[in-house]
């Protein structure tokens, strides 16, 4: 009995997360009935869906942390692109070079995150502006080096075999990428839910003033959040280069909107203090199902954008309707 | 958040107007100084550009950005942010390039329709933000996505063309100066008039502190909806002008303006979070962003580096503004 009340309490507390998953399953069931052979009817289609969700989910890891801390990471697109391109340039398809190239690239991402964090905390620039400016800076730097400097005109060689294998091959029937995503999801969920850092991130996102007076080092927490976010975005870039088989300028651009959408659909508040990676996973899967729905229903691609927008609005509306005047 | 300006005059009854001591603050001049420095550098690198034609070319090229920045600034002043500007520009650009026929009746009809769509989108944005209380960032991001989808339905690839009479009208210069420059001057004059009205004061007040504005009798919902509606209107206007400037339509024409309009406004000293800044400085901010590109190109550096410099300018300008704001607060406290 107590477990049941506990369960219903958990559901009530995480209404928007539950809603994202329920909506995803309802849509999936609807597709499976409407078009047998799609969705639940075909394991291969399910696997493709999961893979699509993994791509969205991987690109939303850093965004989840930053949004919970009360900011938004608009430097995601070019951190992701930059990591992917630098990794390919450094390794030139050589597996052995990965040993130094990947740590170097991720360290570069950490510097980007550090600069974001210092801008937000020390200079006091609003997160949205600081990360937006950083996105411009990275765009200029990478496009400048990639197009003007090295003179490769967008050809950066191939990602190493290992990264390609992780991005596109299966172990048994399950793609490596999904396994990597699963492992990272568990790590992130533990980080947010079970560690002191996780609690500090929620605290800072809820109220910086109260956190400060409660003995939380707001400055170091925020800097760490931005460093983690950039490193995770860089990691996503490297993995996506493996999935797409190459790195290219602008490869990160679609993920700015999608990552924010996945995090918000997953029940996070853009004002901070609320959200979870489990929610983001739900949001990513819902977006992946929606994405696959359109060709099935013979809807042209533009509807994808219209539906994305409506789904985000609906998600925000549902998650906030009970809270009355509080903004989400 | 700070308290509302001293002249807050929103009551229906006669209220006392306290004289505001106007002192020129060096930090208010940052955008103008940056603007002049950039222009100076451009002329030093390319002295032969020092002629009237430069002004014509720059005001023609800059008007889209100026219009987008004005809309964005009004929303920023009211405490929000409008990311749907890109969607409105894309949609109005696509509509103008495909629907307008080369006769004055059709041009007039579609201009009115497109501006109406912009207003409507703004009103819906304002309603979602002010009444449904969705955070502006999310609300306008969602409407950007929807509008981009609609633009793709109108025009799936770059194409269409500008109606000839419209182009001739916009490009004519009956007064000897280009219409774009005339429009910018007109907008500055309108702003100087508008700034003295009660509505403008209320926009500043809502941006400073919406709760205190509310208890002081400001209709916060109406003011927020108005700010977004004006933003939608100016974005639609920018989309139509963009069609004339580029000569064709594109379903993603507006995307570059989403974040650059905000960046230009912020470089121009408008505060994110609202309540502080001036539209004239924001217009200068729009030109600063454009001149950075020119300067880099003229200096022989690959133009791909432009965003790098723009990003550094953005952080520097916003940090300087913050320093200036703090200095002002300190001085006010000392008095």
Coordinates of N, CA, C and O in Angstrom, one line a residue, chain B residues 205-296:
Chain B
X205 N 8.9 50.8 -17.3 CA 8.5 50.4 -16.0 C 8.3 48.9 -15.9 O 8.8 48.2 -15.0
X206 N 7.5 48.3 -16.9 CA 7.3 46.9 -16.8 C 8.6 46.1 -16.9 O 8.8 45.1 -16.3
X207 N 9.5 46.6 -17.8 CA 10.8 46.0 -17.9 C 11.6 46.0 -16.6 O 12.3 45.1 -16.3
X208 N 11.5 47.1 -15.9 CA 12.2 47.3 -14.6 C 11.7 46.3 -13.6 O 12.5 45.7 -12.9
X209 N 10.4 46.3 -13.4 CA 9.8 45.5 -12.4 C 8.3 45.4 -12.7 O 7.5 46.3 -12.4
X210 N 7.9 44.2 -13.2 CA 6.5 44.1 -13.6 C 5.5 44.1 -12.4 O 4.4 44.7 -12.5
X211 N 6.0 43.6 -11.3 CA 5.1 43.5 -10.2 C 4.8 44.9 -9.6 O 3.7 45.3 -9.4
X212 N 5.9 45.7 -9.5 CA 5.7 47.1 -9.0 C 4.9 47.9 -10.0 O 4.2 48.8 -9.6
X213 N 5.2 47.7 -11.3 CA 4.4 48.4 -12.2 C 2.9 48.1 -12.1 O 2.1 49.0 -12.2
X214 N 2.6 46.9 -11.9 CA 1.2 46.5 -11.7 C 0.6 47.2 -10.6 O -0.5 47.7 -10.7
X215 N 1.2 47.2 -9.4 CA 0.6 47.8 -8.2 C 0.6 49.3 -8.4 O -0.2 50.0 -7.7
X216 N 1.4 49.9 -9.3 CA 1.3 51.3 -9.6 C 0.3 51.6 -10.7 O 0.3 52.7 -11.2
X217 N -0.5 50.6 -11.1 CA -1.6 50.9 -12.0 C -1.2 50.7 -13.5 O -2.0 51.1 -14.4
X218 N -0.1 50.1 -13.8 CA 0.2 49.8 -15.2 C -0.5 48.5 -15.6 O -0.5 47.5 -14.9
X219 N -1.2 48.5 -16.8 CA -1.8 47.3 -17.3 C -0.6 46.5 -18.0 O -0.3 46.6 -19.1
X220 N 0.0 45.6 -17.1 CA 1.2 44.9 -17.5 C 0.9 44.0 -18.8 O 1.7 44.0 -19.7
X221 N -0.2 43.4 -18.7 CA -0.5 42.4 -19.8 C -0.6 43.2 -21.2 O 0.0 42.8 -22.2
X222 N -1.3 44.4 -21.1 CA -1.5 45.1 -22.3 C -0.1 45.6 -22.9 O 0.2 45.6 -24.1
X223 N 0.7 46.1 -21.9 CA 2.0 46.6 -22.3 C 2.9 45.5 -22.9 O 3.6 45.7 -24.0
X224 N 2.9 44.4 -22.3 CA 3.7 43.3 -22.9 C 3.2 42.9 -24.3 O 4.0 42.7 -25.2
X225 N 1.9 42.7 -24.4 CA 1.4 42.3 -25.7 C 1.7 43.4 -26.7 O 2.1 43.1 -27.9
X226 N 1.7 44.7 -26.3 CA 2.0 45.8 -27.3 C 3.5 45.6 -27.7 O 3.8 45.8 -28.9
X227 N 4.4 45.4 -26.8 CA 5.8 45.3 -27.1 C 6.0 44.1 -28.2 O 6.7 44.3 -29.2
X228 N 5.4 43.0 -27.9 CA 5.6 41.9 -28.9 C 4.9 42.2 -30.2 O 5.4 41.8 -31.3
X229 N 3.7 42.8 -30.2 CA 3.0 43.2 -31.4 C 3.9 44.1 -32.2 O 4.0 43.9 -33.5
X230 N 4.5 45.1 -31.6 CA 5.4 46.0 -32.4 C 6.5 45.3 -32.9 O 7.0 45.5 -34.1
X231 N 7.1 44.4 -32.2 CA 8.2 43.6 -32.6 C 7.8 42.8 -33.9 O 8.5 42.7 -34.9
X232 N 6.6 42.1 -33.8 CA 6.1 41.4 -35.0 C 6.0 42.3 -36.2 O 6.3 41.9 -37.3
X233 N 5.4 43.5 -36.0 CA 5.2 44.4 -37.0 C 6.5 44.8 -37.7 O 6.7 44.8 -38.9
X234 N 7.5 45.2 -36.9 CA 8.8 45.6 -37.4 C 9.5 44.4 -38.1 O 10.2 44.6 -39.1
X235 N 9.4 43.2 -37.6 CA 10.0 42.1 -38.2 C 9.3 41.8 -39.6 O 10.0 41.5 -40.6
X236 N 8.0 42.0 -39.7 CA 7.3 41.8 -41.0 C 7.8 42.8 -42.0 O 8.1 42.5 -43.2
X237 N 7.9 44.1 -41.5 CA 8.5 45.2 -42.3 C 9.9 44.8 -42.8 O 10.2 45.0 -44.0
X238 N 10.7 44.3 -41.9 CA 12.1 43.9 -42.2 C 12.0 42.8 -43.3 O 12.8 42.8 -44.2
X239 N 11.1 41.9 -43.2 CA 11.0 40.8 -44.2 C 10.6 41.3 -45.6 O 11.2 40.9 -46.6
X240 N 9.7 42.3 -45.6 CA 9.3 42.9 -46.9 C 10.6 43.6 -47.5 O 10.9 43.5 -48.7
X241 N 11.2 44.4 -46.7 CA 12.4 45.1 -47.2 C 13.5 44.2 -47.6 O 14.2 44.4 -48.6
X242 N 13.7 43.1 -46.9 CA 14.7 42.1 -47.3 C 14.4 41.6 -48.7 O 15.4 41.3 -49.4
X243 N 13.1 41.4 -49.0 CA 12.8 40.9 -50.4 C 13.3 41.9 -51.4 O 13.8 41.5 -52.5
X244 N 13.1 43.2 -51.2 CA 13.6 44.2 -52.1 C 15.1 44.2 -52.2 O 15.7 44.3 -53.3
X245 N 15.7 44.1 -51.0 CA 17.2 44.2 -51.0 C 17.9 43.0 -51.7 O 18.8 43.2 -52.4
X246 N 17.4 41.8 -51.4 CA 18.0 40.6 -51.9 C 17.4 40.2 -53.3 O 18.1 39.6 -54.1
X247 N 16.2 40.6 -53.5 CA 15.5 40.4 -54.8 C 14.9 39.0 -55.0 O 14.3 38.7 -56.0
X248 N 14.9 38.2 -53.9 CA 14.2 36.9 -53.9 C 13.8 36.5 -52.5 O 14.2 37.2 -51.5
X249 N 13.1 35.4 -52.4 CA 12.6 35.0 -51.1 C 13.3 33.8 -50.7 O 13.9 33.0 -51.5
X250 N 13.4 33.6 -49.4 CA 14.0 32.3 -48.8 C 13.3 31.9 -47.6 O 13.0 32.8 -46.7
X251 N 13.0 30.6 -47.4 CA 12.3 30.2 -46.2 C 13.1 30.3 -44.9 O 12.6 30.1 -43.8
X252 N 14.4 30.5 -45.1 CA 15.2 30.7 -43.9 C 15.9 32.1 -43.8 O 16.9 32.3 -43.1
X253 N 15.3 33.0 -44.6 CA 15.9 34.3 -44.7 C 16.1 35.0 -43.3 O 17.0 35.7 -43.1
X254 N 15.2 34.7 -42.4 CA 15.2 35.4 -41.1 C 16.2 34.8 -40.1 O 16.5 35.5 -39.1
X255 N 16.6 33.6 -40.3 CA 17.4 32.9 -39.2 C 18.6 33.7 -38.7 O 18.8 33.8 -37.5
X256 N 19.3 34.3 -39.7 CA 20.5 35.1 -39.2 C 20.1 36.2 -38.3 O 21.0 36.7 -37.5
X257 N 18.9 36.7 -38.3 CA 18.5 37.9 -37.6 C 18.0 37.6 -36.2 O 17.8 38.5 -35.4
X258 N 17.8 36.3 -35.9 CA 17.2 36.0 -34.5 C 18.1 36.5 -33.5 O 17.8 37.3 -32.6
X259 N 19.3 35.9 -33.5 CA 20.3 36.2 -32.4 C 21.1 37.5 -32.7 O 21.4 38.2 -31.7
X260 N 21.3 37.8 -34.0 CA 22.1 39.1 -34.2 C 21.2 40.3 -33.8 O 21.8 41.3 -33.4
X261 N 19.9 40.2 -34.0 CA 19.1 41.4 -33.6 C 19.2 41.6 -32.1 O 19.4 42.7 -31.6
X262 N 19.2 40.5 -31.3 CA 19.4 40.6 -29.8 C 20.8 41.1 -29.5 O 21.0 42.0 -28.7
X263 N 21.8 40.5 -30.2 CA 23.2 40.9 -30.0 C 23.4 42.4 -30.3 O 24.0 43.2 -29.5
X264 N 22.8 42.9 -31.4 CA 22.9 44.3 -31.8 C 22.3 45.2 -30.7 O 22.9 46.2 -30.3
X265 N 21.1 44.8 -30.3 CA 20.4 45.6 -29.2 C 21.3 45.7 -28.0 O 21.4 46.7 -27.3
X266 N 21.9 44.5 -27.6 CA 22.7 44.5 -26.4 C 24.0 45.3 -26.5 O 24.4 46.0 -25.6
X267 N 24.6 45.2 -27.7 CA 25.8 46.0 -27.9 C 25.4 47.5 -27.9 O 26.2 48.3 -27.4
X268 N 24.2 47.8 -28.3 CA 23.6 49.1 -28.2 C 23.1 49.5 -26.8 O 22.5 50.5 -26.7
X269 N 23.5 48.7 -25.8 CA 23.2 49.1 -24.4 C 21.8 48.8 -23.9 O 21.5 49.2 -22.8
X270 N 21.0 48.1 -24.7 CA 19.7 47.6 -24.1 C 20.0 46.5 -23.1 O 20.8 45.6 -23.4
X271 N 19.4 46.5 -21.9 CA 19.7 45.5 -20.9 C 18.8 44.3 -21.1 O 17.6 44.5 -21.3
X272 N 19.4 43.1 -21.1 CA 18.6 41.9 -21.1 C 17.9 41.9 -19.7 O 18.5 42.1 -18.7
X273 N 16.6 41.6 -19.7 CA 15.9 41.7 -18.4 C 15.1 43.0 -18.4 O 14.2 43.1 -17.6
X274 N 15.4 44.0 -19.2 CA 14.5 45.1 -19.5 C 14.8 46.4 -18.6 O 15.6 46.4 -17.7
X275 N 14.1 47.4 -19.0 CA 14.1 48.6 -18.3 C 15.1 49.6 -18.5 O 15.0 50.8 -18.1
X276 N 16.2 49.2 -19.2 CA 17.3 50.2 -19.5 C 17.7 50.1 -20.9 O 17.8 49.1 -21.5
X277 N 18.0 51.3 -21.4 CA 18.6 51.4 -22.8 C 17.8 52.4 -23.6 O 16.8 52.9 -23.2
X278 N 18.3 52.6 -24.8 CA 17.7 53.6 -25.7 C 17.7 53.1 -27.1 O 18.8 52.5 -27.6
X279 N 16.6 53.2 -27.9 CA 16.6 52.7 -29.2 C 17.6 53.3 -30.2 O 18.0 52.6 -31.1
X280 N 18.0 54.5 -29.9 CA 19.0 55.2 -30.8 C 20.3 54.4 -30.7 O 21.0 54.1 -31.7
X281 N 20.7 54.1 -29.5 CA 21.9 53.3 -29.3 C 21.8 51.9 -29.9 O 22.7 51.4 -30.4
X282 N 20.5 51.3 -29.8 CA 20.3 50.0 -30.4 C 20.5 50.1 -31.9 O 21.1 49.2 -32.5
X283 N 20.1 51.2 -32.6 CA 20.3 51.3 -34.0 C 21.8 51.4 -34.3 O 22.3 50.8 -35.2
X284 N 22.5 52.2 -33.5 CA 23.9 52.2 -33.6 C 24.5 50.8 -33.4 O 25.5 50.4 -34.2
X285 N 24.0 50.0 -32.5 CA 24.4 48.7 -32.3 C 24.3 47.8 -33.5 O 25.2 47.0 -33.9
X286 N 23.2 48.0 -34.3 CA 23.0 47.3 -35.5 C 24.1 47.6 -36.5 O 24.6 46.7 -37.2
X287 N 24.4 48.9 -36.6 CA 25.5 49.3 -37.5 C 26.8 48.8 -37.1 O 27.7 48.5 -37.9
X288 N 27.0 48.8 -35.7 CA 28.3 48.3 -35.2 C 28.5 46.9 -35.7 O 29.6 46.5 -36.2
X289 N 27.5 46.0 -35.6 CA 27.6 44.6 -36.0 C 28.0 44.6 -37.5 O 28.7 43.7 -37.9
X290 N 27.3 45.4 -38.3 CA 27.6 45.4 -39.7 C 29.0 45.9 -40.1 O 29.7 45.3 -40.9
X291 N 29.4 47.0 -39.4 CA 30.8 47.5 -39.6 C 31.9 46.6 -39.2 O 33.0 46.7 -39.8
X292 N 31.6 45.8 -38.2 CA 32.7 44.8 -37.8 C 33.0 43.9 -39.1 O 34.1 43.6 -39.4
X293 N 31.9 43.5 -39.7 CA 32.1 42.7 -40.9 C 32.9 43.4 -42.0 O 33.9 42.9 -42.5
X294 N 32.5 44.7 -42.2 CA 33.3 45.5 -43.2 C 34.7 45.6 -42.9 O 35.6 45.4 -43.7
X295 N 34.9 46.0 -41.6 CA 36.3 46.2 -41.2 C 37.2 45.0 -41.4 O 38.3 45.1 -41.9
X296 N 36.6 43.8 -41.0 CA 37.4 42.6 -41.2 C 37.7 42.3 -42.6 O 38.8 41.9 -43.0

